[in-house]
Short mmCIF file of C-alpha atoms in Angstrom, two decimals:
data_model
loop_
_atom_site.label_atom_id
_atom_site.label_comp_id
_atom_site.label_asym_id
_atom_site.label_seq_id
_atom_site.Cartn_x
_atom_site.Cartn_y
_atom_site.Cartn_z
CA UNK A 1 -28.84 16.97 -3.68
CA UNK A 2 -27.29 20.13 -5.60
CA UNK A 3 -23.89 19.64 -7.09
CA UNK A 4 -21.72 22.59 -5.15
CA UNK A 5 -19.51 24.65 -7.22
CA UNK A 6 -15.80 22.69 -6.99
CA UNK A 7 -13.15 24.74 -4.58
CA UNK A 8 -10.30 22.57 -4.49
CA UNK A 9 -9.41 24.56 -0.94
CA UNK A 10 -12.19 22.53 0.68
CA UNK A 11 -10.97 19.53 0.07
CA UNK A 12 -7.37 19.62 0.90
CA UNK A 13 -6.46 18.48 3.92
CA UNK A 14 -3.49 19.64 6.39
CA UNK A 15 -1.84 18.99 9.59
CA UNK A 16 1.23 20.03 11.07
CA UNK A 17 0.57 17.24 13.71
CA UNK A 18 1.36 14.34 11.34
CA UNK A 19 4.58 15.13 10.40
CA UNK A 20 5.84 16.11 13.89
CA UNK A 21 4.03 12.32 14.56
CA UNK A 22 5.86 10.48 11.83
CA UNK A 23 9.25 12.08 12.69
CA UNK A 24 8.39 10.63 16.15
CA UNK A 25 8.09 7.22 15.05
CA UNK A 26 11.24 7.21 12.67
CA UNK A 27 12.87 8.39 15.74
CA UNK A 28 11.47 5.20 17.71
CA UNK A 29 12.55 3.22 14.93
CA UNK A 30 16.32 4.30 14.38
CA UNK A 31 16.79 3.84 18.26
CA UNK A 32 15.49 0.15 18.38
CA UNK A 33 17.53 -2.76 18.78
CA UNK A 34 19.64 -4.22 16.20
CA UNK A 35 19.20 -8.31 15.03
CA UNK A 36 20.87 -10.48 13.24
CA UNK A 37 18.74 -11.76 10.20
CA UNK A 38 16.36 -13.50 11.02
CA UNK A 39 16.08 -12.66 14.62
CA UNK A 40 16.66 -14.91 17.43
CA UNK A 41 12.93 -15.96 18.19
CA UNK A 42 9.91 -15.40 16.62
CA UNK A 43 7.35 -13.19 18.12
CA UNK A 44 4.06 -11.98 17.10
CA UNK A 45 3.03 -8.69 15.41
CA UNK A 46 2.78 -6.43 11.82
CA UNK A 47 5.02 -3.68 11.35
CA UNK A 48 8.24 -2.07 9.66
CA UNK A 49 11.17 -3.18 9.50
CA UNK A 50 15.21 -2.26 7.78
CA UNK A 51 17.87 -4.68 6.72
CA UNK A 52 22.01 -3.37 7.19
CA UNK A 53 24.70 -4.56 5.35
CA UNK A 54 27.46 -5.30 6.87
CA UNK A 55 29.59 -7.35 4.31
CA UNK A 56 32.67 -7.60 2.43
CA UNK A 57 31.08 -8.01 -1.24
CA UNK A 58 32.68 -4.78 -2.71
CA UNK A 59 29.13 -3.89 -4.66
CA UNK A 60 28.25 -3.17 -1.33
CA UNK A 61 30.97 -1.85 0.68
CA UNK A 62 29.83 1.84 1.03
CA UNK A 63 27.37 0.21 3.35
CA UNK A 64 29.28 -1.74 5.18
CA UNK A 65 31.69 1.18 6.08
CA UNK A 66 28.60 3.57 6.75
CA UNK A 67 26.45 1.36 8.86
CA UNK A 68 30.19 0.26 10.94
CA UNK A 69 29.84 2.77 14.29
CA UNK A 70 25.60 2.69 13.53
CA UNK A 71 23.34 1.05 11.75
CA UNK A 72 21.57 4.28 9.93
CA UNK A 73 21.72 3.47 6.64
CA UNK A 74 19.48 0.54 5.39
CA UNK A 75 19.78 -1.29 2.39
CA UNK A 76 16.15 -2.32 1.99
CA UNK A 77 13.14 -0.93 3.95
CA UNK A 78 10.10 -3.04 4.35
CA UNK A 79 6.49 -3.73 6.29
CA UNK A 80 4.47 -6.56 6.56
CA UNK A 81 0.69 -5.49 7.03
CA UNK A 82 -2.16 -7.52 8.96
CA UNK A 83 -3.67 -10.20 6.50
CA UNK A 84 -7.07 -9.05 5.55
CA UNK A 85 -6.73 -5.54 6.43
CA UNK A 86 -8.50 -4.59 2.89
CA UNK A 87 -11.29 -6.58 3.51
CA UNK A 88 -11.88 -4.84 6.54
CA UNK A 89 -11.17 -7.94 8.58
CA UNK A 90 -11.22 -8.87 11.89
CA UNK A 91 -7.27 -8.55 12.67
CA UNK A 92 -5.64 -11.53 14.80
CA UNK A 93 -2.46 -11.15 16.18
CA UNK A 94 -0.48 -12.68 13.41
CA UNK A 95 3.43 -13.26 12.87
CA UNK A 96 3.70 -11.35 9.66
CA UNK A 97 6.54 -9.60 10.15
CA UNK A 98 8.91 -12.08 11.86
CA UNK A 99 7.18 -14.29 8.47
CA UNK A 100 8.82 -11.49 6.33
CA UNK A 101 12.08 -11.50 7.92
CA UNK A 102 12.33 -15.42 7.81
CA UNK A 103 11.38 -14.58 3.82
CA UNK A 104 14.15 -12.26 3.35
CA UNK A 105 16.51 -14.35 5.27
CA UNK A 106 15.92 -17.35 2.93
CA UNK A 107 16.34 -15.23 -0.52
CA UNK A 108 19.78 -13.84 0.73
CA UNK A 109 20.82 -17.61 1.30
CA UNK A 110 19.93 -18.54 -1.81
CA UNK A 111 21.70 -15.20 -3.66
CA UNK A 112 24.55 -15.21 -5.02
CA UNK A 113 27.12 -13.13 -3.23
CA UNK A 114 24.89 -12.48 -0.06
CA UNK A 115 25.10 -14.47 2.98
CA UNK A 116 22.78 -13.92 6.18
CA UNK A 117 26.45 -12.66 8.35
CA UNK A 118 26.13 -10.09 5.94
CA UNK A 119 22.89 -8.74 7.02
CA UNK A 120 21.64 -7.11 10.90
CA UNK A 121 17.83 -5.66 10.51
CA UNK A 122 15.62 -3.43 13.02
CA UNK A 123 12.06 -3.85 13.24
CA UNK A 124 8.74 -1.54 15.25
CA UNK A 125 6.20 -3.83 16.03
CA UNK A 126 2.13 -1.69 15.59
CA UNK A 127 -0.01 -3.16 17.30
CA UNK A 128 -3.93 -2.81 16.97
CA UNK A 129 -4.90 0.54 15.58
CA UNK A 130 -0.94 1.80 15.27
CA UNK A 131 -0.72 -0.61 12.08
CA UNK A 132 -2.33 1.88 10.31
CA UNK A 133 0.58 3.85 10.22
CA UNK A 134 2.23 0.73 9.15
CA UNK A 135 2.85 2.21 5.47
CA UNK A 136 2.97 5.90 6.25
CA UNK A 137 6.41 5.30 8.38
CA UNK A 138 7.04 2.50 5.61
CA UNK A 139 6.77 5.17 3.38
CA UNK A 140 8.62 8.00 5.35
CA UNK A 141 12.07 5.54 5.92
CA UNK A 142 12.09 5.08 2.22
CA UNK A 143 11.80 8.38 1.46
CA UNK A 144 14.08 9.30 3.82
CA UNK A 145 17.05 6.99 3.15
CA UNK A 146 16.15 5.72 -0.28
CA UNK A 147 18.02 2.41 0.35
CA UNK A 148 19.33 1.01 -2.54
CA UNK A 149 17.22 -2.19 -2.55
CA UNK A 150 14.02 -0.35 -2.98
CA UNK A 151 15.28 2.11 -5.06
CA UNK A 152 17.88 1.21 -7.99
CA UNK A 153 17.73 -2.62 -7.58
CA UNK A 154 13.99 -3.56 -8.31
CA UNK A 155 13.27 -7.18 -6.80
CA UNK A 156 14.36 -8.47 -3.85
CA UNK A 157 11.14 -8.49 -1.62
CA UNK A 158 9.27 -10.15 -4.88
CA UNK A 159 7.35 -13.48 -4.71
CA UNK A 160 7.11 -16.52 -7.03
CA UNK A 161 4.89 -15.00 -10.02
CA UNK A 162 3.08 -18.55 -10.18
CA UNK A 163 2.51 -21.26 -12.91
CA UNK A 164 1.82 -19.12 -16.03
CA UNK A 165 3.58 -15.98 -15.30
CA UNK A 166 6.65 -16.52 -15.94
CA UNK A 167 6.81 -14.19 -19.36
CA UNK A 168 8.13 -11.82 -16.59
CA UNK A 169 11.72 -10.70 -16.84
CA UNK A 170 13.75 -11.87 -13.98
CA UNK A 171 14.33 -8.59 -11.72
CA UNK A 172 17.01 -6.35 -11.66
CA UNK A 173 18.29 -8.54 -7.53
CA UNK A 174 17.84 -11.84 -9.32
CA UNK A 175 19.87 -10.99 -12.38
CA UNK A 176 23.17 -9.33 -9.71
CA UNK A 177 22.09 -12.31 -6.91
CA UNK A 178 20.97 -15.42 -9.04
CA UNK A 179 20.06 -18.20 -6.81
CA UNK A 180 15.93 -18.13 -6.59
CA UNK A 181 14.92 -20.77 -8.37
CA UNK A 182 11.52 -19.21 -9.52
CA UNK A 183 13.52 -16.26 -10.85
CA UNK A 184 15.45 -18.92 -13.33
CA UNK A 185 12.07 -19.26 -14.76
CA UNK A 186 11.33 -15.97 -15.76
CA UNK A 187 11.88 -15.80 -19.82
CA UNK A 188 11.60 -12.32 -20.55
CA UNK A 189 13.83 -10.22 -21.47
CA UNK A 190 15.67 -8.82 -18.70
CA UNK A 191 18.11 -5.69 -17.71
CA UNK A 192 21.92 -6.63 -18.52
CA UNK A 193 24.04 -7.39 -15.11
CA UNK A 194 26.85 -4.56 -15.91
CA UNK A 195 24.14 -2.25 -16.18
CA UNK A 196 22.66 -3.02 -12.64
CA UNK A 197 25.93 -2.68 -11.26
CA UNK A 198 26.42 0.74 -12.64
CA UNK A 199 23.46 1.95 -11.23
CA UNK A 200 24.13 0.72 -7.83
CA UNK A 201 27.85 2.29 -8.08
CA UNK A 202 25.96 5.69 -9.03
CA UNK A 203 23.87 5.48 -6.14
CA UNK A 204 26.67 4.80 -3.75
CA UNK A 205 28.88 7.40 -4.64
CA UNK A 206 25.96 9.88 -2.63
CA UNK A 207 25.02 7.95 -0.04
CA UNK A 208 26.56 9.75 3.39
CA UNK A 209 27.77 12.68 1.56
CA UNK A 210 26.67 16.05 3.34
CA UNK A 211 24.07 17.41 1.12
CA UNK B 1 28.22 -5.45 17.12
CA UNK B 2 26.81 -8.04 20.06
CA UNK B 3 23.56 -8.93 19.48
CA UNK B 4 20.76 -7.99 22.13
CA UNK B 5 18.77 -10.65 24.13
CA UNK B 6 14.77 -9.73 22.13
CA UNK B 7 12.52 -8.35 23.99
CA UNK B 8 9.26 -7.44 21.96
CA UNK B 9 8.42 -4.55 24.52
CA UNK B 10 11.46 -2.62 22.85
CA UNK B 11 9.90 -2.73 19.58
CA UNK B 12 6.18 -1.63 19.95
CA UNK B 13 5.51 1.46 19.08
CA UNK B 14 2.49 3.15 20.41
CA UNK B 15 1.17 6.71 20.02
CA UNK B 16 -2.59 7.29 21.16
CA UNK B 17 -1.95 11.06 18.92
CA UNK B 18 -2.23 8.87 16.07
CA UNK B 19 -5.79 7.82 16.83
CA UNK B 20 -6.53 11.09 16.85
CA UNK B 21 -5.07 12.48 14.03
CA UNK B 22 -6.57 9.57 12.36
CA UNK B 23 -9.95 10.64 13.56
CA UNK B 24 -9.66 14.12 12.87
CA UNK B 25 -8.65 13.50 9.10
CA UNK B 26 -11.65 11.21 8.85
CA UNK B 27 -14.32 13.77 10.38
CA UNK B 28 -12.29 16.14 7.22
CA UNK B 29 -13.58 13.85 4.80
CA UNK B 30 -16.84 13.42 5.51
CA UNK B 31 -17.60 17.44 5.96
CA UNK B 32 -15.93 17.62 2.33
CA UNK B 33 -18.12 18.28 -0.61
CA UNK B 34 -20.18 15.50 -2.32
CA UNK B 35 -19.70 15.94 -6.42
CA UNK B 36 -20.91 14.07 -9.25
CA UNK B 37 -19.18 11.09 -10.68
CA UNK B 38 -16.54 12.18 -12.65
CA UNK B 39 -16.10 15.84 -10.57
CA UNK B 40 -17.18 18.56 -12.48
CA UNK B 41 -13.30 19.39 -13.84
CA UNK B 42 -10.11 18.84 -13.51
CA UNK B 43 -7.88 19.55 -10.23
CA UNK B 44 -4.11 18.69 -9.21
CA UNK B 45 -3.45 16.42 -6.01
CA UNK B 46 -3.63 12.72 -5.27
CA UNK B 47 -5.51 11.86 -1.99
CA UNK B 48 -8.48 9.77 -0.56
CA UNK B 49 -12.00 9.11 -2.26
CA UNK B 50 -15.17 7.30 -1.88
CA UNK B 51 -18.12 6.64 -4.30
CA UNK B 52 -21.73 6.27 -3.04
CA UNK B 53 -24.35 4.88 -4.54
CA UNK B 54 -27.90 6.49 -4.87
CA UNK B 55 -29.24 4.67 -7.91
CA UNK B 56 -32.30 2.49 -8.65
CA UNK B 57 -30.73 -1.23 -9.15
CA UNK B 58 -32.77 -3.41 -6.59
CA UNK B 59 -29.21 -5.21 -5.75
CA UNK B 60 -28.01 -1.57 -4.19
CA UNK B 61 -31.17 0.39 -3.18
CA UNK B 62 -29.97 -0.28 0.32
CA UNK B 63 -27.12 2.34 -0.51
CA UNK B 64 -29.61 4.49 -1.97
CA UNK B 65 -32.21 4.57 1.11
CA UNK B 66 -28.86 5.00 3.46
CA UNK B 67 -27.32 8.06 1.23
CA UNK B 68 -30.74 9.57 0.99
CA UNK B 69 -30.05 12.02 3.55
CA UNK B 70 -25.90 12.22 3.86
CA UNK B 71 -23.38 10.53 2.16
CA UNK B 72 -22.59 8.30 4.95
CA UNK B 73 -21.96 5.21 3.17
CA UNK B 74 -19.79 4.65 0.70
CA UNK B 75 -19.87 1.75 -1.50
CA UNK B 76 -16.19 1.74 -2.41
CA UNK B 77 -13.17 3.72 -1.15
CA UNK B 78 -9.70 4.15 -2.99
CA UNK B 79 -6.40 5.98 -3.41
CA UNK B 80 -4.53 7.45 -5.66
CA UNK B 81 -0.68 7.60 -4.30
CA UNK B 82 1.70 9.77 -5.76
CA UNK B 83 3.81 8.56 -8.72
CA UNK B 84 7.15 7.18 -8.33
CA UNK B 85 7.16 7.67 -3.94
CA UNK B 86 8.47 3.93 -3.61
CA UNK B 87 11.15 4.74 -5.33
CA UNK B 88 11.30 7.80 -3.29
CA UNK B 89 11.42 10.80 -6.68
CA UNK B 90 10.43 14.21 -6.15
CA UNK B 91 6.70 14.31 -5.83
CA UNK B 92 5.69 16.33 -9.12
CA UNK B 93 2.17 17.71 -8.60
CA UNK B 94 0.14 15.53 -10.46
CA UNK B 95 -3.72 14.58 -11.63
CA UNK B 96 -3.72 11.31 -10.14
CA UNK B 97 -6.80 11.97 -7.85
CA UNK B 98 -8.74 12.87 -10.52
CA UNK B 99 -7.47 10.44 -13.12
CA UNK B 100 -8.78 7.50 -10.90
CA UNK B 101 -12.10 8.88 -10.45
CA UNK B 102 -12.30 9.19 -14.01
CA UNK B 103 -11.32 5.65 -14.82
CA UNK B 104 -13.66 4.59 -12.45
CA UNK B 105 -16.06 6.47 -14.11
CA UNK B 106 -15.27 4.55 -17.36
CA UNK B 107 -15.60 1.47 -15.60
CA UNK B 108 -19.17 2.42 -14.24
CA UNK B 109 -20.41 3.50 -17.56
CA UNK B 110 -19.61 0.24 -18.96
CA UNK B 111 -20.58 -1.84 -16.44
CA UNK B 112 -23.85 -3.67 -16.89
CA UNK B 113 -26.77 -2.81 -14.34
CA UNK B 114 -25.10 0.95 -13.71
CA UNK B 115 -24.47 4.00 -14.52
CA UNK B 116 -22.84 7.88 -13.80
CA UNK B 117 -26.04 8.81 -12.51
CA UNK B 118 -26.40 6.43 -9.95
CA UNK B 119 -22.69 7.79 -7.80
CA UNK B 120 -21.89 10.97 -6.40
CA UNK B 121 -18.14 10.99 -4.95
CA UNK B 122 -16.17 12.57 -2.01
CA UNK B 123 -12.35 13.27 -2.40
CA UNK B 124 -9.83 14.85 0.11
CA UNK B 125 -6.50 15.90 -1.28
CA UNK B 126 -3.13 15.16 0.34
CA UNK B 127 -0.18 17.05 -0.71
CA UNK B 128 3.45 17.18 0.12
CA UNK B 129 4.19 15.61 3.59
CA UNK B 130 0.46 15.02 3.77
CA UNK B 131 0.58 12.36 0.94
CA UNK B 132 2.48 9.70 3.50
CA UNK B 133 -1.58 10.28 5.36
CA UNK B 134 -3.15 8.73 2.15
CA UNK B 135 -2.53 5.20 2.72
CA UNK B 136 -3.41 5.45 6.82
CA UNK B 137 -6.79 7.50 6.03
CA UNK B 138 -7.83 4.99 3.33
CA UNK B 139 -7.12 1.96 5.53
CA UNK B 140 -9.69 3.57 8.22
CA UNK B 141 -12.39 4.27 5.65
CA UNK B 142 -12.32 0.79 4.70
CA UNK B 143 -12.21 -0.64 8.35
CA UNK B 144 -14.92 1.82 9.15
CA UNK B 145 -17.41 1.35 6.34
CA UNK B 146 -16.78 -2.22 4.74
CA UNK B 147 -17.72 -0.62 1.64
CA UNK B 148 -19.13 -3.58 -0.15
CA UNK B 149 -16.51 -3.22 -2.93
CA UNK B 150 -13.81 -3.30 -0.91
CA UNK B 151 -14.83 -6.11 1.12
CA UNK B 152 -17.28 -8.43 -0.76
CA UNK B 153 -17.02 -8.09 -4.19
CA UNK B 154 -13.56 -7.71 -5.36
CA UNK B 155 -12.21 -6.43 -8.35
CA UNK B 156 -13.86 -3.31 -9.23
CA UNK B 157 -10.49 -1.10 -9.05
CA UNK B 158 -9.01 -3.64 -11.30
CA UNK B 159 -6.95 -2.63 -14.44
CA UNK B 160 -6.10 -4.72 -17.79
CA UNK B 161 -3.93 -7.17 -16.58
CA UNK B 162 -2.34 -6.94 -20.08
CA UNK B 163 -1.17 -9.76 -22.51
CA UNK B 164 0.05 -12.93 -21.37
CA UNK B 165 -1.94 -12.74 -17.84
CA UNK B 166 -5.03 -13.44 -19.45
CA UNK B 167 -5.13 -16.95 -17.38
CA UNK B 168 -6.80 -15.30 -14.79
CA UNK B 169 -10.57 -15.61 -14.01
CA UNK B 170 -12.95 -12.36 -14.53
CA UNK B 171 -13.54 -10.31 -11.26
CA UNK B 172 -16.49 -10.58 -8.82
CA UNK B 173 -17.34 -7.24 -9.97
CA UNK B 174 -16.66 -7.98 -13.79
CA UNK B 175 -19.05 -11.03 -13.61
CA UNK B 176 -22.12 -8.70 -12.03
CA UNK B 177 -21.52 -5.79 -14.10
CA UNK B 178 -20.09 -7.29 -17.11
CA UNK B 179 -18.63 -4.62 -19.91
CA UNK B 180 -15.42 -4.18 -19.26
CA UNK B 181 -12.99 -5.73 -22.60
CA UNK B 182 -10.52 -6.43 -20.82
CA UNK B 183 -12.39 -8.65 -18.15
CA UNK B 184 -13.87 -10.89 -20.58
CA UNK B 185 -10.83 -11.86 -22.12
CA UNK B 186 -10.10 -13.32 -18.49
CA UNK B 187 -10.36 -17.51 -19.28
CA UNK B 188 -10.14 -18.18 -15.69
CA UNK B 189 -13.13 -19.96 -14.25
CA UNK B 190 -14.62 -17.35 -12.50
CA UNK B 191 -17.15 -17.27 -9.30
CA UNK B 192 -20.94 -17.76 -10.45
CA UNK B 193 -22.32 -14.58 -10.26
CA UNK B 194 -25.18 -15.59 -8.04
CA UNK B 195 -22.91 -16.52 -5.76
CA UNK B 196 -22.06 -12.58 -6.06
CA UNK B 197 -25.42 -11.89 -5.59
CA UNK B 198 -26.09 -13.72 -2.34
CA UNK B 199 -23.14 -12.72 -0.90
CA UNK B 200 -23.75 -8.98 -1.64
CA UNK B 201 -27.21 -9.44 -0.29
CA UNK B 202 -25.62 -10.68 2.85
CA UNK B 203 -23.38 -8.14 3.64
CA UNK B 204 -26.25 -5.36 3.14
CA UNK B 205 -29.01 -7.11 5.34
CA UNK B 206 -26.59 -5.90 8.70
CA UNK B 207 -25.50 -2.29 7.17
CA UNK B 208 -27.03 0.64 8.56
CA UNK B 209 -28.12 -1.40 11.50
CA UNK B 210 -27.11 -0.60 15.48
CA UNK B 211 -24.24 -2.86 15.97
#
């Protein structure tokens, strides 16, 4: 076939219909019910989900005292996404996300500082073909709150790196909330404490301030 | 706050618009313009593309008989995100789209058994708001076409896993098309490539067929 002339016009796509659609399902999502961490019973289903603080550790207070007559200002924003979905798989109702938020739950034990009475979360379940939008509203909450956990503090939602990996530096959560026992095995060279905790006292000092 | 007896019904989110939108931005790709492997210059955006496959190696003439008269089947479908929107910065315009198709060219040039020749590509770009689509749209390709290098042999989108991480074994795709440095410094033990083979065979027999 002849190669057409390039208009980069033809190939950009728009429509006003998405973002009136994604604003509909942060919407859904900030008027969801709020758990404790983990949540009462498991259930099954992919999806997004936020975690609240609600502590006294004064790295964290700002939180606490925003999120104290509603819980609109997450800490971490997350999804968990249907096993397989790259490879095209067939996708069985799975308990990814309730999997996620047991995950979370355990790494807070183990941190130092944290404790799960600390924490509430809020979680959209998308079933079928709705977890495709699984990383678009992933995507929009982040963008939209920029909670500090996915932002400034790199590493909390990380896994074990595995046997032979572990040139790594530990991340930015492990080195202010040591406790993970794979992250004590991580020999590189890693960001200095005092400097984590400046950043995190920058990013506070905005958060809930009319723009 | 008391915590709220769970009740999953309160979580699921559905919205049958999103099917639509979904479809809508999928029947925009394929009416887009097919262009050689790399494009024929240089544009800003990041977005959606898919490579097909029209060459002469007996493993893929399947592609080529199906492509003969539209691009209808891709054999591998990708993204390229914008910079830096996990940690939710301003979106810069930026040459990602393009940059990807042109490291995939690199990869295809030195891949044993191919060459430029043998792809033509299809892109749609996604700017501003749009970019949150990117993710979504690619995730429907993929379900859609089980583009064989998405699905069955893995690791063509791969990059240099970089110093200290060379434990790992070569890609499917690095063991059939050999050529890529980087891959061969891999020491893992690796899948016998005509174990590849069969398995690409397999998955080719059924494409193209009525369901």
């Amino acid at each position: 076939m002849k190669q057409q002339p390039f208009e980069r016009s033809k190939h950009l796509y728009t429509n006003e219909a998405f973002t009136e659609l994604v604003k509909d399902a942060v919407r859904f999502f900030n008027g969801t019910p709020v758990h404790t961490l983990p949540p009462p019973e498991s259930f099954l289903g992919t999806g997004v989900y936020a975690l609240y603080y609600i502590g006294q550790n004064s790295l964290y207070k700002r939180y606490a005292e925003l999120n104290r007559l509603s819980y609109n200002y997450p800490i971490y924003v997350g999804k968990a996404v249907p096993k397989g979905w790259r490879q095209a798989r067939s996708l069985n109702q799975s308990r990814e996300l309730i999997g996620r938020l047991r995950e979370h739950s355990r790494s807070i034990s183990l941190g130092a500082g944290l404790g799960l009475d600390d924490f509430m979360c809020r979680f959209v379940i998308f079933d079928e073909d709705g977890s495709d939008m699984i990383g678009t509203i992933e995507a929009a909450l982040i963008k939209l709150n920029k909670p500090l956990w996915n932002t400034v503090v790199d590493g909390f939602g990380n896994h074990d790196p595995g046997s032979g990996r572990y040139e790594q530096a530990k991340s930015d959560w492990d080195v202010v909330h040591s406790g993970r026992a794979w992250a004590n095995k991580c020999k590189g060279v890693h960001i200095e404490k005092n400097a984590v905790i400046a950043n995190i006292q920058f990013h506070l000092q905005s958060l809930g301030q009319p723009l």
